[in-house]
Amino acid sequence: ERGLAPNSLAAYRRDLRRYADWLPAGAHDDPSTIDERVVATYVEWLKSATDDEGRTRFAPASIARWISA
């Protein structure tokens, strides 16, 4: 829409897919039910995610990009 590069568009699609996959199935089929509380819960989930060794899984810059998508 804004003339973004194909790689940028693909990244946004992945970011939105990650968010959609995180949402509980059927819990938010209507986009008007998504509010700040839901998004804040998603951000906290991203921040608290760890790998198998207990290290933070996602960098703050990645989380910021995902939220902007």
PDB file of N, CA, C and O in Angstrom:
ATOM      1  N   GLU A   1       0.829  -1.192   0.000  1.00  0.00           N
ATOM      2  CA  GLU A   1       0.000   0.000   0.000  1.00  0.00           C
ATOM      3  C   GLU A   1       0.874   1.257   0.000  1.00  0.00           C
ATOM      4  O   GLU A   1       0.611   2.187  -0.713  1.00  0.00           O
ATOM      5  N   ARG A   2       1.933   1.259   0.804  1.00  0.00           N
ATOM      6  CA  ARG A   2       2.827   2.411   0.882  1.00  0.00           C
ATOM      7  C   ARG A   2       4.038   2.236  -0.005  1.00  0.00           C
ATOM      8  O   ARG A   2       5.017   2.953   0.120  1.00  0.00           O
ATOM      9  N   GLY A   3       3.999   1.266  -0.915  1.00  0.00           N
ATOM     10  CA  GLY A   3       5.137   1.027  -1.775  1.00  0.00           C
ATOM     11  C   GLY A   3       6.272   0.316  -1.063  1.00  0.00           C
ATOM     12  O   GLY A   3       7.438   0.529  -1.397  1.00  0.00           O
ATOM     13  N   LEU A   4       5.942  -0.509  -0.075  1.00  0.00           N
ATOM     14  CA  LEU A   4       6.977  -1.228   0.670  1.00  0.00           C
ATOM     15  C   LEU A   4       7.585  -2.334  -0.186  1.00  0.00           C
ATOM     16  O   LEU A   4       6.940  -2.875  -1.076  1.00  0.00           O
ATOM     17  N   ALA A   5       8.799  -2.670   0.138  1.00  0.00           N
ATOM     18  CA  ALA A   5       9.499  -3.753  -0.553  1.00  0.00           C
ATOM     19  C   ALA A   5       8.816  -5.087  -0.247  1.00  0.00           C
ATOM     20  O   ALA A   5       8.211  -5.255   0.818  1.00  0.00           O
ATOM     21  N   PRO A   6       8.891  -6.034  -1.168  1.00  0.00           N
ATOM     22  CA  PRO A   6       8.280  -7.350  -0.939  1.00  0.00           C
ATOM     23  C   PRO A   6       8.736  -8.010   0.372  1.00  0.00           C
ATOM     24  O   PRO A   6       7.934  -8.632   1.062  1.00  0.00           O
ATOM     25  N   ASN A   7      10.016  -7.847   0.731  1.00  0.00           N
ATOM     26  CA  ASN A   7      10.493  -8.434   1.991  1.00  0.00           C
ATOM     27  C   ASN A   7       9.827  -7.784   3.200  1.00  0.00           C
ATOM     28  O   ASN A   7       9.538  -8.451   4.193  1.00  0.00           O
ATOM     29  N   SER A   8       9.585  -6.470   3.134  1.00  0.00           N
ATOM     30  CA  SER A   8       8.906  -5.776   4.231  1.00  0.00           C
ATOM     31  C   SER A   8       7.478  -6.274   4.364  1.00  0.00           C
ATOM     32  O   SER A   8       6.998  -6.518   5.474  1.00  0.00           O
ATOM     33  N   LEU A   9       6.797  -6.423   3.235  1.00  0.00           N
ATOM     34  CA  LEU A   9       5.425  -6.927   3.267  1.00  0.00           C
ATOM     35  C   LEU A   9       5.369  -8.342   3.827  1.00  0.00           C
ATOM     36  O   LEU A   9       4.496  -8.666   4.637  1.00  0.00           O
ATOM     37  N   ALA A  10       6.331  -9.173   3.450  1.00  0.00           N
ATOM     38  CA  ALA A  10       6.383 -10.538   3.962  1.00  0.00           C
ATOM     39  C   ALA A  10       6.616 -10.530   5.471  1.00  0.00           C
ATOM     40  O   ALA A  10       6.012 -11.319   6.208  1.00  0.00           O
ATOM     41  N   ALA A  11       7.464  -9.636   5.949  1.00  0.00           N
ATOM     42  CA  ALA A  11       7.734  -9.542   7.386  1.00  0.00           C
ATOM     43  C   ALA A  11       6.478  -9.116   8.140  1.00  0.00           C
ATOM     44  O   ALA A  11       6.164  -9.677   9.198  1.00  0.00           O
ATOM     45  N   TYR A  12       5.753  -8.138   7.607  1.00  0.00           N
ATOM     46  CA  TYR A  12       4.503  -7.716   8.252  1.00  0.00           C
ATOM     47  C   TYR A  12       3.497  -8.858   8.277  1.00  0.00           C
ATOM     48  O   TYR A  12       2.794  -9.057   9.270  1.00  0.00           O
ATOM     49  N   ARG A  13       3.422  -9.622   7.196  1.00  0.00           N
ATOM     50  CA  ARG A  13       2.511 -10.772   7.183  1.00  0.00           C
ATOM     51  C   ARG A  13       2.873 -11.771   8.279  1.00  0.00           C
ATOM     52  O   ARG A  13       2.006 -12.274   8.980  1.00  0.00           O
ATOM     53  N   ARG A  14       4.163 -12.047   8.421  1.00  0.00           N
ATOM     54  CA  ARG A  14       4.610 -12.967   9.484  1.00  0.00           C
ATOM     55  C   ARG A  14       4.283 -12.413  10.866  1.00  0.00           C
ATOM     56  O   ARG A  14       3.841 -13.148  11.749  1.00  0.00           O
ATOM     57  N   ASP A  15       4.490 -11.109  11.045  1.00  0.00           N
ATOM     58  CA  ASP A  15       4.203 -10.480  12.331  1.00  0.00           C
ATOM     59  C   ASP A  15       2.724 -10.604  12.680  1.00  0.00           C
ATOM     60  O   ASP A  15       2.363 -10.942  13.815  1.00  0.00           O
ATOM     61  N   LEU A  16       1.878 -10.334  11.711  1.00  0.00           N
ATOM     62  CA  LEU A  16       0.437 -10.425  11.950  1.00  0.00           C
ATOM     63  C   LEU A  16      -0.014 -11.865  12.142  1.00  0.00           C
ATOM     64  O   LEU A  16      -0.902 -12.143  12.957  1.00  0.00           O
ATOM     65  N   ARG A  17       0.625 -12.792  11.439  1.00  0.00           N
ATOM     66  CA  ARG A  17       0.298 -14.218  11.613  1.00  0.00           C
ATOM     67  C   ARG A  17       0.661 -14.674  13.025  1.00  0.00           C
ATOM     68  O   ARG A  17      -0.086 -15.388  13.670  1.00  0.00           O
ATOM     69  N   ARG A  18       1.815 -14.222  13.528  1.00  0.00           N
ATOM     70  CA  ARG A  18       2.233 -14.567  14.890  1.00  0.00           C
ATOM     71  C   ARG A  18       1.166 -14.097  15.881  1.00  0.00           C
ATOM     72  O   ARG A  18       0.787 -14.817  16.799  1.00  0.00           O
ATOM     73  N   TYR A  19       0.706 -12.863  15.701  1.00  0.00           N
ATOM     74  CA  TYR A  19      -0.314 -12.305  16.598  1.00  0.00           C
ATOM     75  C   TYR A  19      -1.626 -13.089  16.479  1.00  0.00           C
ATOM     76  O   TYR A  19      -2.218 -13.470  17.486  1.00  0.00           O
ATOM     77  N   ALA A  20      -2.062 -13.350  15.267  1.00  0.00           N
ATOM     78  CA  ALA A  20      -3.307 -14.093  15.057  1.00  0.00           C
ATOM     79  C   ALA A  20      -3.212 -15.497  15.646  1.00  0.00           C
ATOM     80  O   ALA A  20      -4.179 -15.996  16.236  1.00  0.00           O
ATOM     81  N   ASP A  21      -2.045 -16.132  15.517  1.00  0.00           N
ATOM     82  CA  ASP A  21      -1.857 -17.470  16.080  1.00  0.00           C
ATOM     83  C   ASP A  21      -1.858 -17.439  17.605  1.00  0.00           C
ATOM     84  O   ASP A  21      -2.244 -18.415  18.245  1.00  0.00           O
ATOM     85  N   TRP A  22      -1.429 -16.329  18.185  1.00  0.00           N
ATOM     86  CA  TRP A  22      -1.415 -16.197  19.639  1.00  0.00           C
ATOM     87  C   TRP A  22      -2.826 -16.055  20.206  1.00  0.00           C
ATOM     88  O   TRP A  22      -3.116 -16.573  21.291  1.00  0.00           O
ATOM     89  N   LEU A  23      -3.689 -15.350  19.478  1.00  0.00           N
ATOM     90  CA  LEU A  23      -5.054 -15.139  19.971  1.00  0.00           C
ATOM     91  C   LEU A  23      -5.743 -16.480  20.190  1.00  0.00           C
ATOM     92  O   LEU A  23      -5.628 -17.378  19.356  1.00  0.00           O
ATOM     93  N   PRO A  24      -6.467 -16.639  21.299  1.00  0.00           N
ATOM     94  CA  PRO A  24      -7.205 -17.881  21.510  1.00  0.00           C
ATOM     95  C   PRO A  24      -8.200 -18.112  20.371  1.00  0.00           C
ATOM     96  O   PRO A  24      -8.863 -17.182  19.929  1.00  0.00           O
ATOM     97  N   ALA A  25      -8.274 -19.332  19.899  1.00  0.00           N
ATOM     98  CA  ALA A  25      -9.167 -19.665  18.773  1.00  0.00           C
ATOM     99  C   ALA A  25     -10.594 -19.246  19.087  1.00  0.00           C
ATOM    100  O   ALA A  25     -11.158 -19.623  20.111  1.00  0.00           O
ATOM    101  N   GLY A  26     -11.166 -18.444  18.212  1.00  0.00           N
ATOM    102  CA  GLY A  26     -12.551 -18.033  18.338  1.00  0.00           C
ATOM    103  C   GLY A  26     -12.810 -16.958  19.373  1.00  0.00           C
ATOM    104  O   GLY A  26     -13.909 -16.418  19.439  1.00  0.00           O
ATOM    105  N   ALA A  27     -11.823 -16.615  20.175  1.00  0.00           N
ATOM    106  CA  ALA A  27     -12.041 -15.655  21.256  1.00  0.00           C
ATOM    107  C   ALA A  27     -12.207 -14.225  20.741  1.00  0.00           C
ATOM    108  O   ALA A  27     -12.887 -13.432  21.371  1.00  0.00           O
ATOM    109  N   HIS A  28     -11.590 -13.923  19.625  1.00  0.00           N
ATOM    110  CA  HIS A  28     -11.637 -12.554  19.103  1.00  0.00           C
ATOM    111  C   HIS A  28     -11.904 -12.574  17.602  1.00  0.00           C
ATOM    112  O   HIS A  28     -11.178 -11.954  16.829  1.00  0.00           O
ATOM    113  N   ASP A  29     -12.943 -13.275  17.200  1.00  0.00           N
ATOM    114  CA  ASP A  29     -13.286 -13.323  15.779  1.00  0.00           C
ATOM    115  C   ASP A  29     -13.730 -11.961  15.272  1.00  0.00           C
ATOM    116  O   ASP A  29     -13.618 -11.669  14.092  1.00  0.00           O
ATOM    117  N   ASP A  30     -14.242 -11.145  16.165  1.00  0.00           N
ATOM    118  CA  ASP A  30     -14.679  -9.794  15.816  1.00  0.00           C
ATOM    119  C   ASP A  30     -13.564  -8.824  16.201  1.00  0.00           C
ATOM    120  O   ASP A  30     -13.251  -8.677  17.389  1.00  0.00           O
ATOM    121  N   PRO A  31     -12.931  -8.165  15.222  1.00  0.00           N
ATOM    122  CA  PRO A  31     -11.810  -7.264  15.546  1.00  0.00           C
ATOM    123  C   PRO A  31     -12.176  -6.159  16.539  1.00  0.00           C
ATOM    124  O   PRO A  31     -11.304  -5.665  17.244  1.00  0.00           O
ATOM    125  N   SER A  32     -13.441  -5.809  16.640  1.00  0.00           N
ATOM    126  CA  SER A  32     -13.824  -4.744  17.579  1.00  0.00           C
ATOM    127  C   SER A  32     -13.669  -5.181  19.034  1.00  0.00           C
ATOM    128  O   SER A  32     -13.727  -4.348  19.933  1.00  0.00           O
ATOM    129  N   THR A  33     -13.443  -6.475  19.280  1.00  0.00           N
ATOM    130  CA  THR A  33     -13.245  -6.949  20.649  1.00  0.00           C
ATOM    131  C   THR A  33     -11.785  -6.828  21.089  1.00  0.00           C
ATOM    132  O   THR A  33     -11.474  -7.061  22.251  1.00  0.00           O
ATOM    133  N   ILE A  34     -10.903  -6.468  20.169  1.00  0.00           N
ATOM    134  CA  ILE A  34      -9.492  -6.289  20.508  1.00  0.00           C
ATOM    135  C   ILE A  34      -9.319  -4.899  21.107  1.00  0.00           C
ATOM    136  O   ILE A  34      -9.616  -3.897  20.463  1.00  0.00           O
ATOM    137  N   ASP A  35      -8.845  -4.855  22.337  1.00  0.00           N
ATOM    138  CA  ASP A  35      -8.619  -3.572  22.993  1.00  0.00           C
ATOM    139  C   ASP A  35      -7.190  -3.524  23.540  1.00  0.00           C
ATOM    140  O   ASP A  35      -6.397  -4.436  23.313  1.00  0.00           O
ATOM    141  N   GLU A  36      -6.886  -2.443  24.236  1.00  0.00           N
ATOM    142  CA  GLU A  36      -5.525  -2.268  24.759  1.00  0.00           C
ATOM    143  C   GLU A  36      -5.124  -3.405  25.687  1.00  0.00           C
ATOM    144  O   GLU A  36      -3.957  -3.796  25.718  1.00  0.00           O
ATOM    145  N   ARG A  37      -6.062  -3.933  26.441  1.00  0.00           N
ATOM    146  CA  ARG A  37      -5.774  -5.015  27.376  1.00  0.00           C
ATOM    147  C   ARG A  37      -5.279  -6.256  26.637  1.00  0.00           C
ATOM    148  O   ARG A  37      -4.312  -6.901  27.041  1.00  0.00           O
ATOM    149  N   VAL A  38      -5.930  -6.577  25.522  1.00  0.00           N
ATOM    150  CA  VAL A  38      -5.529  -7.752  24.735  1.00  0.00           C
ATOM    151  C   VAL A  38      -4.125  -7.550  24.177  1.00  0.00           C
ATOM    152  O   VAL A  38      -3.276  -8.443  24.268  1.00  0.00           O
ATOM    153  N   VAL A  39      -3.864  -6.380  23.617  1.00  0.00           N
ATOM    154  CA  VAL A  39      -2.547  -6.103  23.045  1.00  0.00           C
ATOM    155  C   VAL A  39      -1.478  -6.088  24.146  1.00  0.00           C
ATOM    156  O   VAL A  39      -0.386  -6.637  23.969  1.00  0.00           O
ATOM    157  N   ALA A  40      -1.788  -5.508  25.300  1.00  0.00           N
ATOM    158  CA  ALA A  40      -0.831  -5.477  26.409  1.00  0.00           C
ATOM    159  C   ALA A  40      -0.504  -6.894  26.878  1.00  0.00           C
ATOM    160  O   ALA A  40       0.658  -7.196  27.203  1.00  0.00           O
ATOM    161  N   THR A  41      -1.497  -7.772  26.902  1.00  0.00           N
ATOM    162  CA  THR A  41      -1.270  -9.161  27.292  1.00  0.00           C
ATOM    163  C   THR A  41      -0.352  -9.847  26.293  1.00  0.00           C
ATOM    164  O   THR A  41       0.553 -10.609  26.665  1.00  0.00           O
ATOM    165  N   TYR A  42      -0.536  -9.559  25.011  1.00  0.00           N
ATOM    166  CA  TYR A  42       0.326 -10.115  23.973  1.00  0.00           C
ATOM    167  C   TYR A  42       1.773  -9.635  24.158  1.00  0.00           C
ATOM    168  O   TYR A  42       2.718 -10.427  24.097  1.00  0.00           O
ATOM    169  N   VAL A  43       1.948  -8.351  24.418  1.00  0.00           N
ATOM    170  CA  VAL A  43       3.285  -7.800  24.617  1.00  0.00           C
ATOM    171  C   VAL A  43       3.951  -8.469  25.819  1.00  0.00           C
ATOM    172  O   VAL A  43       5.133  -8.842  25.752  1.00  0.00           O
ATOM    173  N   GLU A  44       3.217  -8.641  26.894  1.00  0.00           N
ATOM    174  CA  GLU A  44       3.787  -9.299  28.075  1.00  0.00           C
ATOM    175  C   GLU A  44       4.170 -10.742  27.766  1.00  0.00           C
ATOM    176  O   GLU A  44       5.198 -11.232  28.242  1.00  0.00           O
ATOM    177  N   TRP A  45       3.365 -11.417  26.967  1.00  0.00           N
ATOM    178  CA  TRP A  45       3.689 -12.785  26.562  1.00  0.00           C
ATOM    179  C   TRP A  45       4.995 -12.805  25.762  1.00  0.00           C
ATOM    180  O   TRP A  45       5.862 -13.645  26.001  1.00  0.00           O
ATOM    181  N   LEU A  46       5.133 -11.869  24.828  1.00  0.00           N
ATOM    182  CA  LEU A  46       6.364 -11.791  24.039  1.00  0.00           C
ATOM    183  C   LEU A  46       7.570 -11.529  24.932  1.00  0.00           C
ATOM    184  O   LEU A  46       8.621 -12.155  24.780  1.00  0.00           O
ATOM    185  N   LYS A  47       7.420 -10.589  25.876  1.00  0.00           N
ATOM    186  CA  LYS A  47       8.531 -10.231  26.760  1.00  0.00           C
ATOM    187  C   LYS A  47       8.930 -11.384  27.677  1.00  0.00           C
ATOM    188  O   LYS A  47      10.100 -11.518  28.035  1.00  0.00           O
ATOM    189  N   SER A  48       7.964 -12.198  28.070  1.00  0.00           N
ATOM    190  CA  SER A  48       8.264 -13.268  29.029  1.00  0.00           C
ATOM    191  C   SER A  48       8.658 -14.587  28.363  1.00  0.00           C
ATOM    192  O   SER A  48       9.056 -15.525  29.050  1.00  0.00           O
ATOM    193  N   ALA A  49       8.556 -14.660  27.039  1.00  0.00           N
ATOM    194  CA  ALA A  49       8.897 -15.898  26.332  1.00  0.00           C
ATOM    195  C   ALA A  49      10.385 -16.196  26.486  1.00  0.00           C
ATOM    196  O   ALA A  49      11.228 -15.310  26.357  1.00  0.00           O
ATOM    197  N   THR A  50      10.681 -17.453  26.775  1.00  0.00           N
ATOM    198  CA  THR A  50      12.073 -17.876  26.922  1.00  0.00           C
ATOM    199  C   THR A  50      12.334 -19.116  26.077  1.00  0.00           C
ATOM    200  O   THR A  50      11.414 -19.853  25.729  1.00  0.00           O
ATOM    201  N   ASP A  51      13.615 -19.330  25.786  1.00  0.00           N
ATOM    202  CA  ASP A  51      13.992 -20.533  25.049  1.00  0.00           C
ATOM    203  C   ASP A  51      14.195 -21.685  26.031  1.00  0.00           C
ATOM    204  O   ASP A  51      13.945 -21.535  27.238  1.00  0.00           O
ATOM    205  N   ASP A  52      14.653 -22.816  25.538  1.00  0.00           N
ATOM    206  CA  ASP A  52      14.836 -24.001  26.375  1.00  0.00           C
ATOM    207  C   ASP A  52      15.866 -23.816  27.480  1.00  0.00           C
ATOM    208  O   ASP A  52      15.874 -24.561  28.457  1.00  0.00           O
ATOM    209  N   GLU A  53      16.726 -22.826  27.322  1.00  0.00           N
ATOM    210  CA  GLU A  53      17.757 -22.572  28.327  1.00  0.00           C
ATOM    211  C   GLU A  53      17.399 -21.412  29.247  1.00  0.00           C
ATOM    212  O   GLU A  53      18.233 -20.953  30.027  1.00  0.00           O
ATOM    213  N   GLY A  54      16.164 -20.922  29.147  1.00  0.00           N
ATOM    214  CA  GLY A  54      15.704 -19.860  30.027  1.00  0.00           C
ATOM    215  C   GLY A  54      16.081 -18.457  29.614  1.00  0.00           C
ATOM    216  O   GLY A  54      15.848 -17.502  30.347  1.00  0.00           O
ATOM    217  N   ARG A  55      16.661 -18.322  28.433  1.00  0.00           N
ATOM    218  CA  ARG A  55      17.039 -16.992  27.944  1.00  0.00           C
ATOM    219  C   ARG A  55      15.852 -16.321  27.280  1.00  0.00           C
ATOM    220  O   ARG A  55      14.990 -16.987  26.700  1.00  0.00           O
ATOM    221  N   THR A  56      15.839 -14.993  27.336  1.00  0.00           N
ATOM    222  CA  THR A  56      14.792 -14.226  26.663  1.00  0.00           C
ATOM    223  C   THR A  56      14.770 -14.597  25.196  1.00  0.00           C
ATOM    224  O   THR A  56      15.805 -14.623  24.536  1.00  0.00           O
ATOM    225  N   ARG A  57      13.591 -14.893  24.699  1.00  0.00           N
ATOM    226  CA  ARG A  57      13.468 -15.402  23.333  1.00  0.00           C
ATOM    227  C   ARG A  57      13.446 -14.300  22.277  1.00  0.00           C
ATOM    228  O   ARG A  57      13.966 -14.476  21.177  1.00  0.00           O
ATOM    229  N   PHE A  58      12.832 -13.165  22.607  1.00  0.00           N
ATOM    230  CA  PHE A  58      12.650 -12.107  21.614  1.00  0.00           C
ATOM    231  C   PHE A  58      13.333 -10.813  22.051  1.00  0.00           C
ATOM    232  O   PHE A  58      13.198 -10.392  23.194  1.00  0.00           O
ATOM    233  N   ALA A  59      14.038 -10.179  21.126  1.00  0.00           N
ATOM    234  CA  ALA A  59      14.703  -8.906  21.399  1.00  0.00           C
ATOM    235  C   ALA A  59      13.652  -7.786  21.475  1.00  0.00           C
ATOM    236  O   ALA A  59      12.637  -7.833  20.785  1.00  0.00           O
ATOM    237  N   PRO A  60      13.913  -6.766  22.299  1.00  0.00           N
ATOM    238  CA  PRO A  60      12.982  -5.639  22.390  1.00  0.00           C
ATOM    239  C   PRO A  60      12.684  -4.996  21.029  1.00  0.00           C
ATOM    240  O   PRO A  60      11.547  -4.600  20.758  1.00  0.00           O
ATOM    241  N   ALA A  61      13.683  -4.907  20.166  1.00  0.00           N
ATOM    242  CA  ALA A  61      13.463  -4.311  18.838  1.00  0.00           C
ATOM    243  C   ALA A  61      12.496  -5.157  18.007  1.00  0.00           C
ATOM    244  O   ALA A  61      11.660  -4.622  17.269  1.00  0.00           O
ATOM    245  N   SER A  62      12.589  -6.473  18.137  1.00  0.00           N
ATOM    246  CA  SER A  62      11.666  -7.359  17.411  1.00  0.00           C
ATOM    247  C   SER A  62      10.248  -7.179  17.933  1.00  0.00           C
ATOM    248  O   SER A  62       9.291  -7.079  17.155  1.00  0.00           O
ATOM    249  N   ILE A  63      10.111  -7.117  19.242  1.00  0.00           N
ATOM    250  CA  ILE A  63       8.789  -6.930  19.839  1.00  0.00           C
ATOM    251  C   ILE A  63       8.194  -5.605  19.374  1.00  0.00           C
ATOM    252  O   ILE A  63       7.011  -5.555  19.004  1.00  0.00           O
ATOM    253  N   ALA A  64       8.980  -4.561  19.344  1.00  0.00           N
ATOM    254  CA  ALA A  64       8.501  -3.248  18.897  1.00  0.00           C
ATOM    255  C   ALA A  64       8.012  -3.320  17.451  1.00  0.00           C
ATOM    256  O   ALA A  64       6.963  -2.752  17.109  1.00  0.00           O
ATOM    257  N   ARG A  65       8.744  -4.012  16.594  1.00  0.00           N
ATOM    258  CA  ARG A  65       8.327  -4.128  15.200  1.00  0.00           C
ATOM    259  C   ARG A  65       7.028  -4.911  15.080  1.00  0.00           C
ATOM    260  O   ARG A  65       6.135  -4.550  14.336  1.00  0.00           O
ATOM    261  N   TRP A  66       6.935  -6.009  15.856  1.00  0.00           N
ATOM    262  CA  TRP A  66       5.716  -6.821  15.798  1.00  0.00           C
ATOM    263  C   TRP A  66       4.499  -6.024  16.236  1.00  0.00           C
ATOM    264  O   TRP A  66       3.432  -6.156  15.670  1.00  0.00           O
ATOM    265  N   ILE A  67       4.679  -5.196  17.250  1.00  0.00           N
ATOM    266  CA  ILE A  67       3.560  -4.383  17.730  1.00  0.00           C
ATOM    267  C   ILE A  67       3.181  -3.318  16.703  1.00  0.00           C
ATOM    268  O   ILE A  67       2.004  -3.019  16.505  1.00  0.00           O
ATOM    269  N   SER A  68       4.152  -2.765  16.020  1.00  0.00           N
ATOM    270  CA  SER A  68       3.834  -1.751  15.006  1.00  0.00           C
ATOM    271  C   SER A  68       3.055  -2.342  13.837  1.00  0.00           C
ATOM    272  O   SER A  68       2.268  -1.662  13.199  1.00  0.00           O
ATOM    273  N   ALA A  69       3.286  -3.634  13.576  1.00  0.00           N
ATOM    274  CA  ALA A  69       2.533  -4.288  12.495  1.00  0.00           C
ATOM    275  C   ALA A  69       1.075  -4.333  12.873  1.00  0.00           C
ATOM    276  O   ALA A  69       0.202  -4.191  12.043  1.00  0.00           O
TER     277      ALA A  69
END
